[in-house]
Coordinates of C-alpha atoms in Angstrom, one line a residue:
X781 CA 97.2 101.8 100.3
X782 CA 97.2 104.2 97.4
X783 CA 99.7 105.5 94.9
X784 CA 99.9 108.8 93.1
X785 CA 102.4 110.4 90.7
X786 CA 102.7 114.1 90.1
X787 CA 104.9 117.2 90.3
X788 CA 105.9 118.6 93.7
X789 CA 104.5 122.1 94.1
X790 CA 105.8 122.9 97.6
X791 CA 107.6 121.3 100.6
X792 CA 106.9 122.8 104.0
X793 CA 109.2 123.0 107.0
X794 CA 109.1 120.3 109.6
X795 CA 106.8 120.8 112.6
X796 CA 107.5 119.4 116.0
X797 CA 104.9 119.3 118.7
X798 CA 105.2 119.3 122.5
X799 CA 104.5 115.6 122.6
X800 CA 107.5 114.9 120.4
X801 CA 105.3 114.1 117.4
X802 CA 106.9 115.4 114.2
X803 CA 105.5 115.9 110.7
X804 CA 106.3 117.6 107.4
X805 CA 103.8 118.4 104.7
X806 CA 104.2 118.7 101.0
X807 CA 101.9 119.4 98.0
X808 CA 101.9 117.4 94.7
X809 CA 100.1 118.7 91.6
X810 CA 98.3 116.0 89.6
X811 CA 97.0 116.9 86.1
X812 CA 93.3 116.2 86.0
X813 CA 92.1 117.4 82.6
X814 CA 91.3 121.1 82.6
X815 CA 91.7 121.5 86.3
X816 CA 95.0 120.3 88.0
X817 CA 94.6 119.1 91.5
X818 CA 97.0 120.2 94.4
X819 CA 97.0 117.4 96.9
X820 CA 98.6 117.9 100.4
X821 CA 100.4 114.9 102.0
X822 CA 102.2 114.6 105.3
X823 CA 105.2 112.5 106.4
X824 CA 105.4 111.7 110.1
X825 CA 108.2 110.7 112.5
X826 CA 111.0 108.8 110.7
X827 CA 109.3 109.1 107.3
X828 CA 110.2 112.9 107.3
X829 CA 113.7 112.2 106.1
X830 CA 112.3 111.1 102.7
X831 CA 111.7 114.7 101.9
X832 CA 115.3 115.9 102.4
X833 CA 116.1 115.5 98.7
X834 CA 112.7 116.5 97.3
X835 CA 112.1 120.0 96.0
X836 CA 109.6 122.0 94.0
X837 CA 109.2 120.8 90.3
X838 CA 110.4 117.3 91.1
X839 CA 108.2 114.5 89.7
X840 CA 107.5 111.9 92.4
X841 CA 105.6 108.8 93.1
X842 CA 103.9 108.8 96.5
X843 CA 102.6 105.7 98.3
X844 CA 100.2 106.7 101.0
X845 CA 97.3 105.7 103.3
X846 CA 94.2 107.7 104.0
X847 CA 93.7 108.4 107.7
X848 CA 90.6 109.9 109.3
X849 CA 89.7 110.9 112.8
X850 CA 87.1 112.8 114.8
X851 CA 87.9 115.5 117.3
X852 CA 85.2 117.5 119.2
X853 CA 82.5 116.7 116.6
X854 CA 84.7 117.6 113.6
X855 CA 86.1 115.1 111.2
X856 CA 89.6 115.3 109.6
X857 CA 91.3 113.4 106.8
X858 CA 95.1 113.2 106.3
X859 CA 97.0 111.6 103.4
X860 CA 99.9 109.9 105.2
X861 CA 102.8 109.3 102.9
X862 CA 105.0 106.4 103.8
X863 CA 107.1 106.2 100.6
X864 CA 108.2 109.1 98.3
X865 CA 110.3 108.3 95.3
X866 CA 111.7 110.5 92.5
X867 CA 110.6 109.4 89.1
X868 CA 113.4 109.1 86.6
X869 CA 112.9 110.3 83.0
X870 CA 111.7 113.8 83.9
X871 CA 108.5 114.8 82.3
X872 CA 106.4 111.7 82.6
X873 CA 102.7 112.2 82.6
X874 CA 101.2 112.0 86.1
X875 CA 98.8 109.1 86.8
X876 CA 95.5 109.3 88.7
X877 CA 95.1 108.1 92.3
X878 CA 95.0 104.3 92.3
X879 CA 95.2 101.7 95.0
X880 CA 98.7 100.3 95.4
X881 CA 99.3 96.6 95.6
X882 CA 98.8 95.1 99.0
X883 CA 102.2 93.4 99.1
X884 CA 104.2 96.4 100.3
X885 CA 103.0 97.2 103.8
X886 CA 104.0 100.5 105.4
X887 CA 106.3 100.2 108.4
X888 CA 106.5 102.2 111.6
X889 CA 103.2 104.1 111.1
X890 CA 102.3 105.6 114.5
X891 CA 98.6 105.0 114.4

């Protein structure tokens, strides 16, 4: 599990697939010296509702897992957000990516 804090750049519309699988993606900008990093996350299934009150320019803390898979010889990586919280106090400085404590397990992750 990892944790990251930054400013929301964009929140995309929900996507629903024929299998019933649902996801919603969002981008968080993290200051990284001279070159800010735009990092795309996804919320899936029941975690999507966490993005209902999140919009561009909000500062958020994201707890996520890194998920990888192979499909037809290609490898894909997804950052699966399981908790998104607004950070109070406004303009706090974003942190770097760091492992979160192991005492808060994600629930209802579909993989």
